[in-house]
JSON list of C-alpha atoms in Angstrom, two decimals:
[
{"chain": "A", "resi": 903, "resn": "UNK", "atom": "CA", "xyz": [23.94, -46.20, -34.03]},
{"chain": "A", "resi": 904, "resn": "UNK", "atom": "CA", "xyz": [23.84, -42.78, -35.19]},
{"chain": "A", "resi": 905, "resn": "UNK", "atom": "CA", "xyz": [22.62, -42.40, -38.86]},
{"chain": "A", "resi": 906, "resn": "UNK", "atom": "CA", "xyz": [23.75, -38.85, -40.79]},
{"chain": "A", "resi": 907, "resn": "UNK", "atom": "CA", "xyz": [22.10, -39.31, -44.41]},
{"chain": "A", "resi": 908, "resn": "UNK", "atom": "CA", "xyz": [24.45, -38.22, -47.23]},
{"chain": "A", "resi": 909, "resn": "UNK", "atom": "CA", "xyz": [22.28, -36.82, -50.31]},
{"chain": "A", "resi": 910, "resn": "UNK", "atom": "CA", "xyz": [24.96, -34.51, -51.79]},
{"chain": "A", "resi": 911, "resn": "UNK", "atom": "CA", "xyz": [24.60, -31.27, -49.16]},
{"chain": "A", "resi": 912, "resn": "UNK", "atom": "CA", "xyz": [27.29, -29.25, -48.72]},
{"chain": "A", "resi": 913, "resn": "UNK", "atom": "CA", "xyz": [27.80, -29.23, -45.01]},
{"chain": "A", "resi": 914, "resn": "UNK", "atom": "CA", "xyz": [28.28, -33.12, -44.14]},
{"chain": "A", "resi": 915, "resn": "UNK", "atom": "CA", "xyz": [31.71, -33.25, -43.14]},
{"chain": "A", "resi": 916, "resn": "UNK", "atom": "CA", "xyz": [31.46, -30.16, -40.78]},
{"chain": "A", "resi": 917, "resn": "UNK", "atom": "CA", "xyz": [28.56, -32.10, -39.00]},
{"chain": "A", "resi": 918, "resn": "UNK", "atom": "CA", "xyz": [30.79, -35.30, -38.70]},
{"chain": "A", "resi": 919, "resn": "UNK", "atom": "CA", "xyz": [33.79, -33.73, -37.44]},
{"chain": "A", "resi": 920, "resn": "UNK", "atom": "CA", "xyz": [31.51, -32.23, -34.76]},
{"chain": "A", "resi": 921, "resn": "UNK", "atom": "CA", "xyz": [30.11, -35.56, -34.01]},
{"chain": "A", "resi": 922, "resn": "UNK", "atom": "CA", "xyz": [33.47, -36.66, -33.72]},
{"chain": "A", "resi": 923, "resn": "UNK", "atom": "CA", "xyz": [34.83, -33.98, -31.33]},
{"chain": "A", "resi": 924, "resn": "UNK", "atom": "CA", "xyz": [31.03, -34.80, -29.30]},
{"chain": "A", "resi": 925, "resn": "UNK", "atom": "CA", "xyz": [33.05, -38.26, -29.14]},
{"chain": "A", "resi": 926, "resn": "UNK", "atom": "CA", "xyz": [30.14, -39.97, -30.91]},
{"chain": "A", "resi": 927, "resn": "UNK", "atom": "CA", "xyz": [31.71, -43.29, -32.00]},
{"chain": "A", "resi": 928, "resn": "UNK", "atom": "CA", "xyz": [28.87, -45.33, -33.94]},
{"chain": "A", "resi": 929, "resn": "UNK", "atom": "CA", "xyz": [28.53, -43.06, -36.64]},
{"chain": "A", "resi": 930, "resn": "UNK", "atom": "CA", "xyz": [26.94, -44.69, -40.24]},
{"chain": "A", "resi": 931, "resn": "UNK", "atom": "CA", "xyz": [27.23, -42.75, -43.12]},
{"chain": "A", "resi": 932, "resn": "UNK", "atom": "CA", "xyz": [23.42, -43.28, -45.16]},
{"chain": "A", "resi": 933, "resn": "UNK", "atom": "CA", "xyz": [23.07, -43.40, -48.89]},
{"chain": "A", "resi": 934, "resn": "UNK", "atom": "CA", "xyz": [20.47, -45.63, -49.71]},
{"chain": "A", "resi": 935, "resn": "UNK", "atom": "CA", "xyz": [17.26, -47.01, -47.46]},
{"chain": "A", "resi": 936, "resn": "UNK", "atom": "CA", "xyz": [18.61, -49.97, -46.26]},
{"chain": "A", "resi": 937, "resn": "UNK", "atom": "CA", "xyz": [21.36, -48.48, -44.49]},
{"chain": "A", "resi": 938, "resn": "UNK", "atom": "CA", "xyz": [19.14, -46.97, -42.20]},
{"chain": "A", "resi": 939, "resn": "UNK", "atom": "CA", "xyz": [18.15, -50.07, -40.70]},
{"chain": "A", "resi": 940, "resn": "UNK", "atom": "CA", "xyz": [19.19, -50.44, -36.94]},
{"chain": "A", "resi": 941, "resn": "UNK", "atom": "CA", "xyz": [20.04, -46.76, -36.69]},
{"chain": "A", "resi": 942, "resn": "UNK", "atom": "CA", "xyz": [18.39, -45.22, -33.53]},
{"chain": "A", "resi": 943, "resn": "UNK", "atom": "CA", "xyz": [18.94, -41.43, -34.39]},
{"chain": "A", "resi": 944, "resn": "UNK", "atom": "CA", "xyz": [18.88, -39.78, -37.42]},
{"chain": "A", "resi": 945, "resn": "UNK", "atom": "CA", "xyz": [20.78, -36.12, -38.92]},
{"chain": "A", "resi": 946, "resn": "UNK", "atom": "CA", "xyz": [19.77, -35.03, -42.40]},
{"chain": "A", "resi": 947, "resn": "UNK", "atom": "CA", "xyz": [22.03, -32.33, -42.75]},
{"chain": "A", "resi": 948, "resn": "UNK", "atom": "CA", "xyz": [21.76, -30.08, -45.78]},
{"chain": "A", "resi": 949, "resn": "UNK", "atom": "CA", "xyz": [22.33, -26.66, -47.91]},
{"chain": "A", "resi": 950, "resn": "UNK", "atom": "CA", "xyz": [21.41, -25.46, -50.97]},
{"chain": "A", "resi": 951, "resn": "UNK", "atom": "CA", "xyz": [17.79, -25.52, -52.81]},
{"chain": "A", "resi": 952, "resn": "UNK", "atom": "CA", "xyz": [14.98, -27.42, -51.62]},
{"chain": "A", "resi": 953, "resn": "UNK", "atom": "CA", "xyz": [13.85, -29.02, -54.73]},
{"chain": "A", "resi": 954, "resn": "UNK", "atom": "CA", "xyz": [17.22, -30.18, -55.58]},
{"chain": "A", "resi": 955, "resn": "UNK", "atom": "CA", "xyz": [17.66, -31.77, -52.12]},
{"chain": "A", "resi": 956, "resn": "UNK", "atom": "CA", "xyz": [14.17, -33.36, -52.42]},
{"chain": "A", "resi": 957, "resn": "UNK", "atom": "CA", "xyz": [15.08, -34.77, -55.61]},
{"chain": "A", "resi": 958, "resn": "UNK", "atom": "CA", "xyz": [18.48, -35.99, -54.18]},
{"chain": "A", "resi": 959, "resn": "UNK", "atom": "CA", "xyz": [16.56, -37.87, -51.53]},
{"chain": "A", "resi": 960, "resn": "UNK", "atom": "CA", "xyz": [13.98, -38.98, -53.90]},
{"chain": "A", "resi": 961, "resn": "UNK", "atom": "CA", "xyz": [16.51, -40.54, -56.20]},
{"chain": "A", "resi": 962, "resn": "UNK", "atom": "CA", "xyz": [18.23, -42.26, -53.56]},
{"chain": "A", "resi": 963, "resn": "UNK", "atom": "CA", "xyz": [14.71, -43.73, -52.20]},
{"chain": "A", "resi": 964, "resn": "UNK", "atom": "CA", "xyz": [15.45, -42.41, -49.19]},
{"chain": "A", "resi": 965, "resn": "UNK", "atom": "CA", "xyz": [12.03, -40.56, -48.49]},
{"chain": "A", "resi": 966, "resn": "UNK", "atom": "CA", "xyz": [9.99, -43.66, -46.88]},
{"chain": "A", "resi": 967, "resn": "UNK", "atom": "CA", "xyz": [12.49, -45.09, -44.93]},
{"chain": "A", "resi": 968, "resn": "UNK", "atom": "CA", "xyz": [13.08, -41.78, -43.43]},
{"chain": "A", "resi": 969, "resn": "UNK", "atom": "CA", "xyz": [9.06, -41.06, -42.92]},
{"chain": "A", "resi": 970, "resn": "UNK", "atom": "CA", "xyz": [8.92, -45.06, -41.55]},
{"chain": "A", "resi": 971, "resn": "UNK", "atom": "CA", "xyz": [12.00, -44.65, -38.94]},
{"chain": "A", "resi": 972, "resn": "UNK", "atom": "CA", "xyz": [9.93, -41.02, -38.13]},
{"chain": "A", "resi": 973, "resn": "UNK", "atom": "CA", "xyz": [6.85, -42.95, -37.57]},
{"chain": "A", "resi": 974, "resn": "UNK", "atom": "CA", "xyz": [8.12, -45.72, -35.16]},
{"chain": "A", "resi": 975, "resn": "UNK", "atom": "CA", "xyz": [9.84, -43.04, -32.90]},
{"chain": "A", "resi": 976, "resn": "UNK", "atom": "CA", "xyz": [13.24, -42.55, -34.04]},
{"chain": "A", "resi": 977, "resn": "UNK", "atom": "CA", "xyz": [14.62, -39.15, -32.95]},
{"chain": "A", "resi": 978, "resn": "UNK", "atom": "CA", "xyz": [15.20, -37.00, -36.60]},
{"chain": "A", "resi": 979, "resn": "UNK", "atom": "CA", "xyz": [17.40, -33.79, -36.49]},
{"chain": "A", "resi": 980, "resn": "UNK", "atom": "CA", "xyz": [17.15, -31.54, -39.36]},
{"chain": "A", "resi": 981, "resn": "UNK", "atom": "CA", "xyz": [19.52, -29.41, -40.08]},
{"chain": "A", "resi": 982, "resn": "UNK", "atom": "CA", "xyz": [19.45, -25.78, -42.11]},
{"chain": "A", "resi": 983, "resn": "UNK", "atom": "CA", "xyz": [17.78, -27.62, -45.40]},
{"chain": "A", "resi": 984, "resn": "UNK", "atom": "CA", "xyz": [17.50, -30.85, -43.26]},
{"chain": "A", "resi": 985, "resn": "UNK", "atom": "CA", "xyz": [14.47, -28.69, -41.04]},
{"chain": "A", "resi": 986, "resn": "UNK", "atom": "CA", "xyz": [12.89, -27.39, -44.08]},
{"chain": "A", "resi": 987, "resn": "UNK", "atom": "CA", "xyz": [12.69, -30.52, -45.46]},
{"chain": "A", "resi": 988, "resn": "UNK", "atom": "CA", "xyz": [10.31, -31.43, -42.79]},
{"chain": "A", "resi": 989, "resn": "UNK", "atom": "CA", "xyz": [6.81, -28.85, -43.79]},
{"chain": "A", "resi": 990, "resn": "UNK", "atom": "CA", "xyz": [4.10, -29.45, -46.01]},
{"chain": "A", "resi": 991, "resn": "UNK", "atom": "CA", "xyz": [6.36, -27.49, -49.26]},
{"chain": "A", "resi": 992, "resn": "UNK", "atom": "CA", "xyz": [8.53, -24.59, -50.23]},
{"chain": "A", "resi": 993, "resn": "UNK", "atom": "CA", "xyz": [7.82, -22.07, -52.93]},
{"chain": "A", "resi": 994, "resn": "UNK", "atom": "CA", "xyz": [11.89, -21.85, -53.83]},
{"chain": "A", "resi": 995, "resn": "UNK", "atom": "CA", "xyz": [11.96, -21.88, -57.64]},
{"chain": "A", "resi": 996, "resn": "UNK", "atom": "CA", "xyz": [8.55, -22.91, -57.75]},
{"chain": "A", "resi": 997, "resn": "UNK", "atom": "CA", "xyz": [6.12, -25.12, -55.82]},
{"chain": "A", "resi": 998, "resn": "UNK", "atom": "CA", "xyz": [8.14, -28.41, -54.18]},
{"chain": "A", "resi": 999, "resn": "UNK", "atom": "CA", "xyz": [6.65, -30.57, -52.30]},
{"chain": "A", "resi": 1000, "resn": "UNK", "atom": "CA", "xyz": [8.54, -31.49, -48.82]},
{"chain": "A", "resi": 1001, "resn": "UNK", "atom": "CA", "xyz": [8.30, -34.61, -45.97]},
{"chain": "A", "resi": 1002, "resn": "UNK", "atom": "CA", "xyz": [5.19, -33.20, -44.68]},
{"chain": "A", "resi": 1003, "resn": "UNK", "atom": "CA", "xyz": [6.30, -34.29, -41.29]},
{"chain": "A", "resi": 1004, "resn": "UNK", "atom": "CA", "xyz": [5.20, -30.88, -39.48]},
{"chain": "A", "resi": 1005, "resn": "UNK", "atom": "CA", "xyz": [2.41, -28.79, -41.41]},
{"chain": "A", "resi": 1006, "resn": "UNK", "atom": "CA", "xyz": [3.42, -25.40, -42.88]},
{"chain": "A", "resi": 1007, "resn": "UNK", "atom": "CA", "xyz": [5.95, -24.30, -45.38]},
{"chain": "A", "resi": 1008, "resn": "UNK", "atom": "CA", "xyz": [8.82, -22.32, -46.46]},
{"chain": "A", "resi": 1009, "resn": "UNK", "atom": "CA", "xyz": [8.82, -19.29, -48.08]},
{"chain": "A", "resi": 1010, "resn": "UNK", "atom": "CA", "xyz": [11.15, -16.44, -48.97]},
{"chain": "A", "resi": 1011, "resn": "UNK", "atom": "CA", "xyz": [12.36, -13.55, -46.73]},
{"chain": "A", "resi": 1012, "resn": "UNK", "atom": "CA", "xyz": [10.20, -10.24, -47.61]},
{"chain": "A", "resi": 1013, "resn": "UNK", "atom": "CA", "xyz": [12.34, -7.56, -48.89]},
{"chain": "A", "resi": 1014, "resn": "UNK", "atom": "CA", "xyz": [12.89, -5.16, -45.66]},
{"chain": "A", "resi": 1015, "resn": "UNK", "atom": "CA", "xyz": [15.00, -2.23, -45.07]},
{"chain": "A", "resi": 1016, "resn": "UNK", "atom": "CA", "xyz": [17.72, -2.43, -43.71]},
{"chain": "A", "resi": 1017, "resn": "UNK", "atom": "CA", "xyz": [17.73, -6.43, -43.57]},
{"chain": "A", "resi": 1018, "resn": "UNK", "atom": "CA", "xyz": [20.09, -8.64, -46.29]},
{"chain": "A", "resi": 1019, "resn": "UNK", "atom": "CA", "xyz": [18.82, -11.67, -48.40]},
{"chain": "A", "resi": 1020, "resn": "UNK", "atom": "CA", "xyz": [20.42, -13.95, -47.26]},
{"chain": "A", "resi": 1021, "resn": "UNK", "atom": "CA", "xyz": [20.22, -14.18, -43.56]},
{"chain": "A", "resi": 1022, "resn": "UNK", "atom": "CA", "xyz": [23.68, -14.67, -42.71]},
{"chain": "A", "resi": 1023, "resn": "UNK", "atom": "CA", "xyz": [25.80, -14.35, -39.97]},
{"chain": "A", "resi": 1024, "resn": "UNK", "atom": "CA", "xyz": [25.38, -14.84, -36.00]},
{"chain": "A", "resi": 1025, "resn": "UNK", "atom": "CA", "xyz": [22.11, -14.52, -34.02]},
{"chain": "A", "resi": 1026, "resn": "UNK", "atom": "CA", "xyz": [20.61, -14.50, -31.17]},
{"chain": "A", "resi": 1027, "resn": "UNK", "atom": "CA", "xyz": [18.46, -17.35, -30.54]},
{"chain": "A", "resi": 1028, "resn": "UNK", "atom": "CA", "xyz": [15.11, -17.01, -28.27]},
{"chain": "A", "resi": 1029, "resn": "UNK", "atom": "CA", "xyz": [13.46, -20.19, -26.53]},
{"chain": "A", "resi": 1030, "resn": "UNK", "atom": "CA", "xyz": [9.61, -20.01, -26.78]},
{"chain": "A", "resi": 1031, "resn": "UNK", "atom": "CA", "xyz": [8.72, -23.33, -24.84]},
{"chain": "A", "resi": 1032, "resn": "UNK", "atom": "CA", "xyz": [10.81, -26.16, -23.19]},
{"chain": "A", "resi": 1033, "resn": "UNK", "atom": "CA", "xyz": [12.55, -28.92, -25.37]},
{"chain": "A", "resi": 1034, "resn": "UNK", "atom": "CA", "xyz": [15.14, -31.80, -24.55]},
{"chain": "A", "resi": 1035, "resn": "UNK", "atom": "CA", "xyz": [16.60, -30.14, -27.60]},
{"chain": "A", "resi": 1036, "resn": "UNK", "atom": "CA", "xyz": [17.39, -27.00, -25.56]},
{"chain": "A", "resi": 1037, "resn": "UNK", "atom": "CA", "xyz": [18.07, -28.64, -22.07]},
{"chain": "A", "resi": 1038, "resn": "UNK", "atom": "CA", "xyz": [20.75, -26.35, -20.58]},
{"chain": "A", "resi": 1039, "resn": "UNK", "atom": "CA", "xyz": [20.17, -23.37, -22.94]},
{"chain": "A", "resi": 1040, "resn": "UNK", "atom": "CA", "xyz": [18.24, -20.33, -22.10]},
{"chain": "A", "resi": 1041, "resn": "UNK", "atom": "CA", "xyz": [19.64, -18.47, -25.27]},
{"chain": "A", "resi": 1042, "resn": "UNK", "atom": "CA", "xyz": [22.75, -17.29, -26.82]},
{"chain": "A", "resi": 1043, "resn": "UNK", "atom": "CA", "xyz": [23.92, -17.04, -30.55]},
{"chain": "A", "resi": 1044, "resn": "UNK", "atom": "CA", "xyz": [23.95, -19.35, -33.26]},
{"chain": "A", "resi": 1045, "resn": "UNK", "atom": "CA", "xyz": [25.04, -19.41, -37.02]},
{"chain": "A", "resi": 1046, "resn": "UNK", "atom": "CA", "xyz": [22.46, -18.78, -39.69]},
{"chain": "A", "resi": 1047, "resn": "UNK", "atom": "CA", "xyz": [22.99, -19.02, -43.66]},
{"chain": "A", "resi": 1048, "resn": "UNK", "atom": "CA", "xyz": [19.20, -19.01, -45.35]},
{"chain": "A", "resi": 1049, "resn": "UNK", "atom": "CA", "xyz": [17.49, -17.05, -48.24]},
{"chain": "A", "resi": 1050, "resn": "UNK", "atom": "CA", "xyz": [13.89, -19.32, -46.88]},
{"chain": "A", "resi": 1051, "resn": "UNK", "atom": "CA", "xyz": [12.44, -19.38, -43.81]},
{"chain": "A", "resi": 1052, "resn": "UNK", "atom": "CA", "xyz": [9.97, -21.74, -41.89]},
{"chain": "A", "resi": 1053, "resn": "UNK", "atom": "CA", "xyz": [6.63, -20.91, -41.36]},
{"chain": "A", "resi": 1054, "resn": "UNK", "atom": "CA", "xyz": [4.70, -23.71, -38.94]},
{"chain": "A", "resi": 1055, "resn": "UNK", "atom": "CA", "xyz": [0.87, -23.67, -39.00]},
{"chain": "A", "resi": 1056, "resn": "UNK", "atom": "CA", "xyz": [1.26, -24.73, -35.50]},
{"chain": "A", "resi": 1057, "resn": "UNK", "atom": "CA", "xyz": [2.73, -22.40, -32.99]},
{"chain": "A", "resi": 1058, "resn": "UNK", "atom": "CA", "xyz": [3.29, -25.23, -30.20]},
{"chain": "A", "resi": 1059, "resn": "UNK", "atom": "CA", "xyz": [5.77, -26.76, -32.89]},
{"chain": "A", "resi": 1060, "resn": "UNK", "atom": "CA", "xyz": [8.40, -23.81, -32.60]},
{"chain": "A", "resi": 1061, "resn": "UNK", "atom": "CA", "xyz": [10.87, -24.15, -29.81]},
{"chain": "A", "resi": 1062, "resn": "UNK", "atom": "CA", "xyz": [13.22, -21.03, -31.22]},
{"chain": "A", "resi": 1063, "resn": "UNK", "atom": "CA", "xyz": [13.02, -18.04, -32.47]},
{"chain": "A", "resi": 1064, "resn": "UNK", "atom": "CA", "xyz": [15.02, -15.47, -33.69]},
{"chain": "A", "resi": 1065, "resn": "UNK", "atom": "CA", "xyz": [14.63, -11.60, -35.06]},
{"chain": "A", "resi": 1066, "resn": "UNK", "atom": "CA", "xyz": [15.35, -10.53, -38.30]},
{"chain": "A", "resi": 1067, "resn": "UNK", "atom": "CA", "xyz": [12.99, -7.72, -39.56]},
{"chain": "A", "resi": 1068, "resn": "UNK", "atom": "CA", "xyz": [10.32, -10.46, -38.49]},
{"chain": "A", "resi": 1069, "resn": "UNK", "atom": "CA", "xyz": [9.93, -13.16, -35.93]},
{"chain": "A", "resi": 1070, "resn": "UNK", "atom": "CA", "xyz": [11.51, -16.23, -37.87]},
{"chain": "A", "resi": 1071, "resn": "UNK", "atom": "CA", "xyz": [11.31, -19.90, -36.54]},
{"chain": "A", "resi": 1072, "resn": "UNK", "atom": "CA", "xyz": [15.08, -20.96, -35.49]},
{"chain": "A", "resi": 1073, "resn": "UNK", "atom": "CA", "xyz": [13.90, -24.04, -34.24]},
{"chain": "A", "resi": 1074, "resn": "UNK", "atom": "CA", "xyz": [10.76, -26.87, -34.15]},
{"chain": "A", "resi": 1075, "resn": "UNK", "atom": "CA", "xyz": [10.34, -29.97, -32.28]},
{"chain": "A", "resi": 1076, "resn": "UNK", "atom": "CA", "xyz": [7.34, -32.31, -32.50]},
{"chain": "A", "resi": 1077, "resn": "UNK", "atom": "CA", "xyz": [7.37, -35.28, -30.22]},
{"chain": "A", "resi": 1078, "resn": "UNK", "atom": "CA", "xyz": [10.57, -36.87, -31.62]},
{"chain": "A", "resi": 1079, "resn": "UNK", "atom": "CA", "xyz": [10.69, -34.49, -34.66]},
{"chain": "A", "resi": 1080, "resn": "UNK", "atom": "CA", "xyz": [13.73, -31.50, -34.13]},
{"chain": "A", "resi": 1081, "resn": "UNK", "atom": "CA", "xyz": [14.62, -29.42, -36.27]},
{"chain": "A", "resi": 1082, "resn": "UNK", "atom": "CA", "xyz": [17.15, -26.15, -36.29]},
{"chain": "A", "resi": 1083, "resn": "UNK", "atom": "CA", "xyz": [17.37, -23.66, -39.21]},
{"chain": "A", "resi": 1084, "resn": "UNK", "atom": "CA", "xyz": [20.94, -22.91, -38.08]},
{"chain": "A", "resi": 1085, "resn": "UNK", "atom": "CA", "xyz": [24.07, -24.51, -38.25]},
{"chain": "A", "resi": 1086, "resn": "UNK", "atom": "CA", "xyz": [24.86, -26.32, -34.87]},
{"chain": "A", "resi": 1087, "resn": "UNK", "atom": "CA", "xyz": [28.35, -27.63, -35.89]},
{"chain": "A", "resi": 1088, "resn": "UNK", "atom": "CA", "xyz": [29.40, -23.79, -36.87]},
{"chain": "A", "resi": 1089, "resn": "UNK", "atom": "CA", "xyz": [27.67, -22.32, -34.01]},
{"chain": "A", "resi": 1090, "resn": "UNK", "atom": "CA", "xyz": [30.19, -23.16, -31.08]},
{"chain": "A", "resi": 1091, "resn": "UNK", "atom": "CA", "xyz": [29.06, -23.92, -27.69]},
{"chain": "A", "resi": 1092, "resn": "UNK", "atom": "CA", "xyz": [25.74, -23.18, -28.19]},
{"chain": "A", "resi": 1093, "resn": "UNK", "atom": "CA", "xyz": [25.46, -25.63, -30.88]},
{"chain": "A", "resi": 1094, "resn": "UNK", "atom": "CA", "xyz": [27.70, -28.06, -29.85]},
{"chain": "A", "resi": 1095, "resn": "UNK", "atom": "CA", "xyz": [25.31, -28.26, -26.76]},
{"chain": "A", "resi": 1096, "resn": "UNK", "atom": "CA", "xyz": [22.31, -28.93, -29.14]},
{"chain": "A", "resi": 1097, "resn": "UNK", "atom": "CA", "xyz": [23.78, -31.74, -31.02]},
{"chain": "A", "resi": 1098, "resn": "UNK", "atom": "CA", "xyz": [25.47, -33.12, -27.61]},
{"chain": "A", "resi": 1099, "resn": "UNK", "atom": "CA", "xyz": [21.29, -32.65, -25.92]},
{"chain": "A", "resi": 1100, "resn": "UNK", "atom": "CA", "xyz": [20.38, -34.65, -29.62]},
{"chain": "A", "resi": 1101, "resn": "UNK", "atom": "CA", "xyz": [22.46, -37.36, -28.72]},
{"chain": "A", "resi": 1102, "resn": "UNK", "atom": "CA", "xyz": [20.79, -38.00, -25.72]},
{"chain": "A", "resi": 1103, "resn": "UNK", "atom": "CA", "xyz": [17.41, -37.61, -26.39]},
{"chain": "A", "resi": 1104, "resn": "UNK", "atom": "CA", "xyz": [15.81, -41.27, -25.27]},
{"chain": "A", "resi": 1105, "resn": "UNK", "atom": "CA", "xyz": [13.01, -42.76, -27.84]}
]
């Protein structure tokens, strides 16, 4: 069973539509910790503010359940804000703790001539190492919408980068933990392939 966590984030419907298009039949929308039982993989989508999103997860008591699932090896895919949640903290509108599953932080893009914030639209993704999430993907373009970006402490966690005035982490992996900063559900063939690859990852 594929668990898609619903904590009020805005892109849930488009993610579910993409998964249905890929032929996924066993999908459960999760709003409470006990509903995660029996999940063999987890997707945490999300858009919006980091602090507000983490507060929603706390209110629904989902944080311990998510961590427990990850610790026993269940594949996790965070999308956009769901990837940012993986890290220790964000400085978006204050200091907000994340899930702390990966070392690093989330910070705002610096002011750079010629580069608007948010980083919005299509950009070229470039693999930095092999990952099962990138099977059959040598590059391509993905759709981004974000004003804050992830800064992993371990370079080995980075599997995709994108150039936006600086080198920005576009995707990460450590063991069964995966995250993409872009929206695969809006990234056409490349995005659908990434989602399909995640669905085929074994524990």
